[in-house]
């Protein structure tokens, strides 16, 4: 069974801190890597879809990098704000043309 | 307008009953999905539908059956509900599979008593 591993499981930072977390995935037969943001009592919201080794994506204070050869992606949040508090999920398709397998997420809590 | 909508938002029912959850998307997407969020808040794929054709069935019990009357709708029927079916069920849609961003509905919270 192919798995997506995310670390840490949870993280608590102070407002203004920068932080990052990791998504590890099988590096063989890579197709795409997705990042989602999931706030409590809401539905997951897409952040990035990354497909090429070395890809870097940015959305405001959030950015992500991708290393398909070693099978990991990093998500960075610069100057964390309380509204960044959420669970961040990564996911990948096991094969081309299949649905996504999700990791268990990293839950971020930002204190003001 | 809500992109992906689900009804009902909450569903409380007795064990043994049959129930349906509806999902509609107005994004013109070709693919729709059902996910189950388990007790550990883990999202697990149940079904995918592409152009009205079931293409993945992730070994869920056959009491669960997806039905798609058209490309914009994917309903989930559950027969003979069991206590373990209590969970949050999310519908999602995407333009295609794999590399395409998925857009999620608000979730349906099912409680089986």
mmCIF file of N, CA, C and O in Angstrom, chain B residues 12-85:
data_model
loop_
_atom_site.group_PDB
_atom_site.id
_atom_site.type_symbol
_atom_site.label_atom_id
_atom_site.label_comp_id
_atom_site.label_asym_id
_atom_site.label_seq_id
_atom_site.Cartn_x
_atom_site.Cartn_y
_atom_site.Cartn_z
ATOM 1 N N UNK B 12 -29.233 12.333 10.879
ATOM 2 C CA UNK B 12 -29.278 11.437 12.028
ATOM 3 C C UNK B 12 -30.319 10.377 11.727
ATOM 4 O O UNK B 12 -31.460 10.708 11.387
ATOM 5 N N UNK B 13 -29.952 9.118 11.849
ATOM 6 C CA UNK B 13 -30.851 8.049 11.454
ATOM 7 C C UNK B 13 -30.616 6.805 12.279
ATOM 8 O O UNK B 13 -29.623 6.701 13.020
ATOM 9 N N UNK B 14 -31.524 5.862 12.173
ATOM 10 C CA UNK B 14 -31.432 4.624 12.930
ATOM 11 C C UNK B 14 -30.686 3.568 12.143
ATOM 12 O O UNK B 14 -30.706 3.551 10.892
ATOM 13 N N UNK B 15 -30.031 2.684 12.852
ATOM 14 C CA UNK B 15 -29.377 1.532 12.243
ATOM 15 C C UNK B 15 -30.376 0.735 11.410
ATOM 16 O O UNK B 15 -31.534 0.590 11.808
ATOM 17 N N UNK B 16 -29.949 0.290 10.260
ATOM 18 C CA UNK B 16 -30.809 -0.511 9.398
ATOM 19 C C UNK B 16 -31.549 0.290 8.337
ATOM 20 O O UNK B 16 -32.058 -0.284 7.366
ATOM 21 N N UNK B 17 -31.605 1.606 8.520
ATOM 22 C CA UNK B 17 -32.298 2.446 7.535
ATOM 23 C C UNK B 17 -31.473 2.581 6.258
ATOM 24 O O UNK B 17 -30.277 2.325 6.228
ATOM 25 N N UNK B 18 -32.164 3.041 5.197
ATOM 26 C CA UNK B 18 -31.515 3.390 3.932
ATOM 27 C C UNK B 18 -31.580 4.908 3.775
ATOM 28 O O UNK B 18 -32.640 5.500 3.982
ATOM 29 N N UNK B 19 -30.469 5.510 3.388
ATOM 30 C CA UNK B 19 -30.435 6.967 3.235
ATOM 31 C C UNK B 19 -29.611 7.354 2.011
ATOM 32 O O UNK B 19 -28.782 6.586 1.524
ATOM 33 N N UNK B 20 -29.847 8.590 1.548
ATOM 34 C CA UNK B 20 -29.087 9.128 0.422
ATOM 35 C C UNK B 20 -28.526 10.493 0.763
ATOM 36 O O UNK B 20 -29.159 11.264 1.493
ATOM 37 N N UNK B 21 -27.374 10.776 0.212
ATOM 38 C CA UNK B 21 -26.761 12.099 0.310
ATOM 39 C C UNK B 21 -26.584 12.595 -1.123
ATOM 40 O O UNK B 21 -26.083 11.850 -1.979
ATOM 41 N N UNK B 22 -26.971 13.849 -1.344
ATOM 42 C CA UNK B 22 -26.891 14.387 -2.701
ATOM 43 C C UNK B 22 -25.705 15.324 -2.845
ATOM 44 O O UNK B 22 -25.331 16.030 -1.902
ATOM 45 N N UNK B 23 -25.144 15.353 -4.035
ATOM 46 C CA UNK B 23 -24.037 16.259 -4.331
ATOM 47 C C UNK B 23 -24.238 16.847 -5.719
ATOM 48 O O UNK B 23 -24.568 16.124 -6.672
ATOM 49 N N UNK B 24 -24.023 18.151 -5.812
ATOM 50 C CA UNK B 24 -24.142 18.834 -7.088
ATOM 51 C C UNK B 24 -22.966 19.793 -7.256
ATOM 52 O O UNK B 24 -22.566 20.468 -6.310
ATOM 53 N N UNK B 25 -22.429 19.856 -8.469
ATOM 54 C CA UNK B 25 -21.378 20.836 -8.758
ATOM 55 C C UNK B 25 -21.762 21.643 -9.988
ATOM 56 O O UNK B 25 -22.300 21.099 -10.953
ATOM 57 N N UNK B 26 -21.477 22.947 -9.916
ATOM 58 C CA UNK B 26 -21.819 23.842 -11.030
ATOM 59 C C UNK B 26 -20.559 24.371 -11.708
ATOM 60 O O UNK B 26 -20.566 25.475 -12.276
ATOM 61 N N UNK B 27 -19.486 23.588 -11.639
ATOM 62 C CA UNK B 27 -18.205 24.005 -12.198
ATOM 63 C C UNK B 27 -17.960 23.449 -13.596
ATOM 64 O O UNK B 27 -16.934 23.734 -14.204
ATOM 65 N N UNK B 28 -18.865 22.628 -14.071
ATOM 66 C CA UNK B 28 -18.670 22.007 -15.380
ATOM 67 C C UNK B 28 -17.584 20.945 -15.377
ATOM 68 O O UNK B 28 -17.022 20.623 -16.428
ATOM 69 N N UNK B 29 -17.298 20.387 -14.205
ATOM 70 C CA UNK B 29 -16.244 19.379 -14.097
ATOM 71 C C UNK B 29 -16.697 18.025 -14.625
ATOM 72 O O UNK B 29 -17.887 17.702 -14.638
ATOM 73 N N UNK B 30 -15.696 17.229 -15.036
ATOM 74 C CA UNK B 30 -15.989 15.899 -15.588
ATOM 75 C C UNK B 30 -15.958 14.806 -14.538
ATOM 76 O O UNK B 30 -16.476 13.720 -14.774
ATOM 77 N N UNK B 31 -15.288 15.065 -13.412
ATOM 78 C CA UNK B 31 -15.060 14.011 -12.434
ATOM 79 C C UNK B 31 -15.580 14.420 -11.069
ATOM 80 O O UNK B 31 -15.383 15.554 -10.640
ATOM 81 N N UNK B 32 -16.247 13.496 -10.406
ATOM 82 C CA UNK B 32 -16.749 13.737 -9.049
ATOM 83 C C UNK B 32 -16.332 12.585 -8.145
ATOM 84 O O UNK B 32 -16.061 11.472 -8.621
ATOM 85 N N UNK B 33 -16.271 12.869 -6.849
ATOM 86 C CA UNK B 33 -15.748 11.904 -5.893
ATOM 87 C C UNK B 33 -16.596 11.900 -4.631
ATOM 88 O O UNK B 33 -17.247 12.890 -4.297
ATOM 89 N N UNK B 34 -16.513 10.790 -3.910
ATOM 90 C CA UNK B 34 -16.983 10.743 -2.526
ATOM 91 C C UNK B 34 -15.830 10.301 -1.637
ATOM 92 O O UNK B 34 -15.149 9.304 -1.934
ATOM 93 N N UNK B 35 -15.638 11.069 -0.549
ATOM 94 C CA UNK B 35 -14.639 10.749 0.464
ATOM 95 C C UNK B 35 -15.333 10.528 1.800
ATOM 96 O O UNK B 35 -16.362 11.145 2.089
ATOM 97 N N UNK B 36 -14.715 9.708 2.635
ATOM 98 C CA UNK B 36 -15.197 9.513 4.001
ATOM 99 C C UNK B 36 -14.108 10.008 4.956
ATOM 100 O O UNK B 36 -12.933 9.639 4.805
ATOM 101 N N UNK B 37 -14.513 10.854 5.889
ATOM 102 C CA UNK B 37 -13.588 11.300 6.925
ATOM 103 C C UNK B 37 -13.818 10.416 8.142
ATOM 104 O O UNK B 37 -14.894 10.460 8.742
ATOM 105 N N UNK B 38 -12.813 9.631 8.478
ATOM 106 C CA UNK B 38 -13.021 8.674 9.574
ATOM 107 C C UNK B 38 -12.844 9.352 10.936
ATOM 108 O O UNK B 38 -12.642 10.560 11.028
ATOM 109 N N UNK B 39 -12.920 8.539 11.975
ATOM 110 C CA UNK B 39 -12.889 9.073 13.341
ATOM 111 C C UNK B 39 -11.579 9.770 13.664
ATOM 112 O O UNK B 39 -11.507 10.612 14.549
ATOM 113 N N UNK B 40 -10.520 9.413 12.928
ATOM 114 C CA UNK B 40 -9.224 10.061 13.138
ATOM 115 C C UNK B 40 -9.040 11.235 12.194
ATOM 116 O O UNK B 40 -7.932 11.736 12.012
ATOM 117 N N UNK B 41 -10.128 11.649 11.570
ATOM 118 C CA UNK B 41 -10.151 12.800 10.662
ATOM 119 C C UNK B 41 -9.342 12.556 9.397
ATOM 120 O O UNK B 41 -8.889 13.511 8.768
ATOM 121 N N UNK B 42 -9.179 11.308 9.024
ATOM 122 C CA UNK B 42 -8.433 10.937 7.833
ATOM 123 C C UNK B 42 -9.388 10.866 6.640
ATOM 124 O O UNK B 42 -10.427 10.213 6.714
ATOM 125 N N UNK B 43 -9.028 11.540 5.543
ATOM 126 C CA UNK B 43 -9.849 11.548 4.344
ATOM 127 C C UNK B 43 -9.528 10.337 3.476
ATOM 128 O O UNK B 43 -8.398 10.181 3.030
ATOM 129 N N UNK B 44 -10.522 9.527 3.197
ATOM 130 C CA UNK B 44 -10.281 8.328 2.401
ATOM 131 C C UNK B 44 -11.231 8.290 1.212
ATOM 132 O O UNK B 44 -12.431 8.460 1.360
ATOM 133 N N UNK B 45 -10.683 8.058 0.022
ATOM 134 C CA UNK B 45 -11.502 8.021 -1.184
ATOM 135 C C UNK B 45 -12.436 6.812 -1.160
ATOM 136 O O UNK B 45 -12.047 5.708 -0.769
ATOM 137 N N UNK B 46 -13.683 7.045 -1.551
ATOM 138 C CA UNK B 46 -14.647 5.949 -1.666
ATOM 139 C C UNK B 46 -14.910 5.647 -3.134
ATOM 140 O O UNK B 46 -14.805 4.511 -3.581
ATOM 141 N N UNK B 47 -15.299 6.659 -3.877
ATOM 142 C CA UNK B 47 -15.649 6.473 -5.290
ATOM 143 C C UNK B 47 -15.172 7.659 -6.110
ATOM 144 O O UNK B 47 -15.077 8.774 -5.611
ATOM 145 N N UNK B 48 -14.936 7.395 -7.410
ATOM 146 C CA UNK B 48 -14.733 8.460 -8.383
ATOM 147 C C UNK B 48 -15.656 8.181 -9.559
ATOM 148 O O UNK B 48 -15.868 7.025 -9.922
ATOM 149 N N UNK B 49 -16.193 9.241 -10.131
ATOM 150 C CA UNK B 49 -17.028 9.114 -11.323
ATOM 151 C C UNK B 49 -16.473 10.054 -12.372
ATOM 152 O O UNK B 49 -16.249 11.228 -12.114
ATOM 153 N N UNK B 50 -16.250 9.538 -13.579
ATOM 154 C CA UNK B 50 -15.748 10.355 -14.668
ATOM 155 C C UNK B 50 -16.673 10.186 -15.852
ATOM 156 O O UNK B 50 -16.817 9.081 -16.372
ATOM 157 N N UNK B 51 -17.287 11.307 -16.280
ATOM 158 C CA UNK B 51 -18.236 11.247 -17.386
ATOM 159 C C UNK B 51 -19.288 10.159 -17.190
ATOM 160 O O UNK B 51 -19.536 9.341 -18.072
ATOM 161 N N UNK B 52 -19.852 10.148 -16.001
ATOM 162 C CA UNK B 52 -20.945 9.249 -15.619
ATOM 163 C C UNK B 52 -20.540 7.782 -15.538
ATOM 164 O O UNK B 52 -21.375 6.908 -15.474
ATOM 165 N N UNK B 53 -19.276 7.514 -15.520
ATOM 166 C CA UNK B 53 -18.834 6.134 -15.442
ATOM 167 C C UNK B 53 -17.989 5.927 -14.191
ATOM 168 O O UNK B 53 -17.078 6.676 -13.920
ATOM 169 N N UNK B 54 -18.348 4.914 -13.406
ATOM 170 C CA UNK B 54 -17.581 4.619 -12.202
ATOM 171 C C UNK B 54 -16.221 4.087 -12.615
ATOM 172 O O UNK B 54 -16.132 3.108 -13.348
ATOM 173 N N UNK B 55 -15.192 4.722 -12.139
ATOM 174 C CA UNK B 55 -13.870 4.270 -12.532
ATOM 175 C C UNK B 55 -13.039 3.756 -11.366
ATOM 176 O O UNK B 55 -12.067 3.055 -11.574
ATOM 177 N N UNK B 56 -13.417 4.112 -10.149
ATOM 178 C CA UNK B 56 -12.720 3.577 -8.986
ATOM 179 C C UNK B 56 -13.741 3.210 -7.918
ATOM 180 O O UNK B 56 -14.625 3.977 -7.630
ATOM 181 N N UNK B 57 -13.613 2.059 -7.369
ATOM 182 C CA UNK B 57 -14.411 1.675 -6.222
ATOM 183 C C UNK B 57 -13.452 1.132 -5.180
ATOM 184 O O UNK B 57 -12.904 0.061 -5.358
ATOM 185 N N UNK B 58 -13.208 1.912 -4.139
ATOM 186 C CA UNK B 58 -12.157 1.571 -3.198
ATOM 187 C C UNK B 58 -12.633 0.584 -2.139
ATOM 188 O O UNK B 58 -12.626 0.874 -0.956
ATOM 189 N N UNK B 59 -13.013 -0.554 -2.574
ATOM 190 C CA UNK B 59 -13.402 -1.683 -1.689
ATOM 191 C C UNK B 59 -14.283 -1.259 -0.530
ATOM 192 O O UNK B 59 -14.118 -1.725 0.599
ATOM 193 N N UNK B 60 -15.194 -0.353 -0.798
ATOM 194 C CA UNK B 60 -16.174 -0.020 0.248
ATOM 195 C C UNK B 60 -17.271 -1.075 0.230
ATOM 196 O O UNK B 60 -17.459 -1.756 -0.781
ATOM 197 N N UNK B 61 -17.987 -1.233 1.326
ATOM 198 C CA UNK B 61 -19.072 -2.230 1.343
ATOM 199 C C UNK B 61 -20.081 -1.955 0.248
ATOM 200 O O UNK B 61 -20.342 -0.796 -0.096
ATOM 201 N N UNK B 62 -20.652 -3.006 -0.306
ATOM 202 C CA UNK B 62 -21.613 -2.808 -1.399
ATOM 203 C C UNK B 62 -22.943 -2.237 -0.918
ATOM 204 O O UNK B 62 -23.859 -2.031 -1.720
ATOM 205 N N UNK B 63 -23.049 -1.949 0.366
ATOM 206 C CA UNK B 63 -24.218 -1.198 0.868
ATOM 207 C C UNK B 63 -24.153 0.262 0.390
ATOM 208 O O UNK B 63 -25.151 0.973 0.409
ATOM 209 N N UNK B 64 -22.946 0.675 -0.013
ATOM 210 C CA UNK B 64 -22.754 2.031 -0.522
ATOM 211 C C UNK B 64 -22.798 1.984 -2.045
ATOM 212 O O UNK B 64 -22.064 1.191 -2.657
ATOM 213 N N UNK B 65 -23.631 2.824 -2.640
ATOM 214 C CA UNK B 65 -23.670 2.847 -4.100
ATOM 215 C C UNK B 65 -23.780 4.280 -4.589
ATOM 216 O O UNK B 65 -24.697 5.008 -4.203
ATOM 217 N N UNK B 66 -22.845 4.702 -5.440
ATOM 218 C CA UNK B 66 -22.929 6.034 -6.030
ATOM 219 C C UNK B 66 -23.848 5.990 -7.242
ATOM 220 O O UNK B 66 -23.858 5.006 -7.985
ATOM 221 N N UNK B 67 -24.593 7.089 -7.416
ATOM 222 C CA UNK B 67 -25.469 7.160 -8.587
ATOM 223 C C UNK B 67 -25.336 8.548 -9.185
ATOM 224 O O UNK B 67 -25.477 9.543 -8.482
ATOM 225 N N UNK B 68 -25.106 8.596 -10.492
ATOM 226 C CA UNK B 68 -24.884 9.866 -11.164
ATOM 227 C C UNK B 68 -25.912 10.054 -12.272
ATOM 228 O O UNK B 68 -25.750 9.516 -13.365
ATOM 229 N N UNK B 69 -26.979 10.814 -12.016
ATOM 230 C CA UNK B 69 -27.990 11.039 -13.056
ATOM 231 C C UNK B 69 -27.470 11.886 -14.220
ATOM 232 O O UNK B 69 -27.964 11.764 -15.337
ATOM 233 N N UNK B 70 -26.486 12.721 -13.947
ATOM 234 C CA UNK B 70 -25.854 13.519 -14.992
ATOM 235 C C UNK B 70 -24.488 13.977 -14.496
ATOM 236 O O UNK B 70 -24.131 13.731 -13.342
ATOM 237 N N UNK B 71 -23.749 14.668 -15.358
ATOM 238 C CA UNK B 71 -22.364 15.016 -15.042
ATOM 239 C C UNK B 71 -22.254 15.929 -13.817
ATOM 240 O O UNK B 71 -21.226 15.958 -13.157
ATOM 241 N N UNK B 72 -23.303 16.663 -13.512
ATOM 242 C CA UNK B 72 -23.238 17.638 -12.420
ATOM 243 C C UNK B 72 -23.628 17.061 -11.067
ATOM 244 O O UNK B 72 -23.523 17.747 -10.055
ATOM 245 N N UNK B 73 -24.083 15.834 -11.043
ATOM 246 C CA UNK B 73 -24.589 15.245 -9.795
ATOM 247 C C UNK B 73 -23.960 13.877 -9.535
ATOM 248 O O UNK B 73 -23.802 13.078 -10.461
ATOM 249 N N UNK B 74 -23.617 13.657 -8.262
ATOM 250 C CA UNK B 74 -23.181 12.331 -7.834
ATOM 251 C C UNK B 74 -23.760 12.103 -6.441
ATOM 252 O O UNK B 74 -23.326 12.711 -5.471
ATOM 253 N N UNK B 75 -24.766 11.243 -6.380
ATOM 254 C CA UNK B 75 -25.446 10.967 -5.118
ATOM 255 C C UNK B 75 -24.887 9.694 -4.505
ATOM 256 O O UNK B 75 -24.426 8.795 -5.219
ATOM 257 N N UNK B 76 -24.945 9.630 -3.189
ATOM 258 C CA UNK B 76 -24.444 8.465 -2.463
ATOM 259 C C UNK B 76 -25.604 7.808 -1.735
ATOM 260 O O UNK B 76 -26.229 8.440 -0.875
ATOM 261 N N UNK B 77 -25.891 6.565 -2.094
ATOM 262 C CA UNK B 77 -26.952 5.817 -1.427
ATOM 263 C C UNK B 77 -26.323 4.815 -0.468
ATOM 264 O O UNK B 77 -25.352 4.135 -0.819
ATOM 265 N N UNK B 78 -26.888 4.746 0.719
ATOM 266 C CA UNK B 78 -26.370 3.810 1.713
ATOM 267 C C UNK B 78 -27.528 2.958 2.208
ATOM 268 O O UNK B 78 -28.522 3.480 2.726
ATOM 269 N N UNK B 79 -27.405 1.657 2.032
ATOM 270 C CA UNK B 79 -28.442 0.728 2.489
ATOM 271 C C UNK B 79 -28.045 0.106 3.818
ATOM 272 O O UNK B 79 -26.858 -0.048 4.131
ATOM 273 N N UNK B 80 -29.065 -0.261 4.590
ATOM 274 C CA UNK B 80 -28.849 -0.992 5.853
ATOM 275 C C UNK B 80 -27.736 -0.353 6.691
ATOM 276 O O UNK B 80 -26.719 -0.982 7.003
ATOM 277 N N UNK B 81 -27.949 0.882 7.054
ATOM 278 C CA UNK B 81 -26.929 1.648 7.773
ATOM 279 C C UNK B 81 -26.473 0.948 9.036
ATOM 280 O O UNK B 81 -27.271 0.347 9.767
ATOM 281 N N UNK B 82 -25.169 1.041 9.286
ATOM 282 C CA UNK B 82 -24.564 0.456 10.480
ATOM 283 C C UNK B 82 -23.932 1.570 11.324
ATOM 284 O O UNK B 82 -23.642 2.654 10.818
ATOM 285 N N UNK B 83 -23.709 1.248 12.603
ATOM 286 C CA UNK B 83 -23.128 2.249 13.507
ATOM 287 C C UNK B 83 -21.806 2.789 12.967
ATOM 288 O O UNK B 83 -21.507 3.980 13.058
ATOM 289 N N UNK B 84 -21.018 1.912 12.371
ATOM 290 C CA UNK B 84 -19.701 2.307 11.872
ATOM 291 C C UNK B 84 -19.736 3.208 10.652
ATOM 292 O O UNK B 84 -18.691 3.710 10.232
ATOM 293 N N UNK B 85 -20.925 3.404 10.113
ATOM 294 C CA UNK B 85 -21.042 4.319 8.974
ATOM 295 C C UNK B 85 -21.060 5.776 9.422
ATOM 296 O O UNK B 85 -20.963 6.680 8.589
#
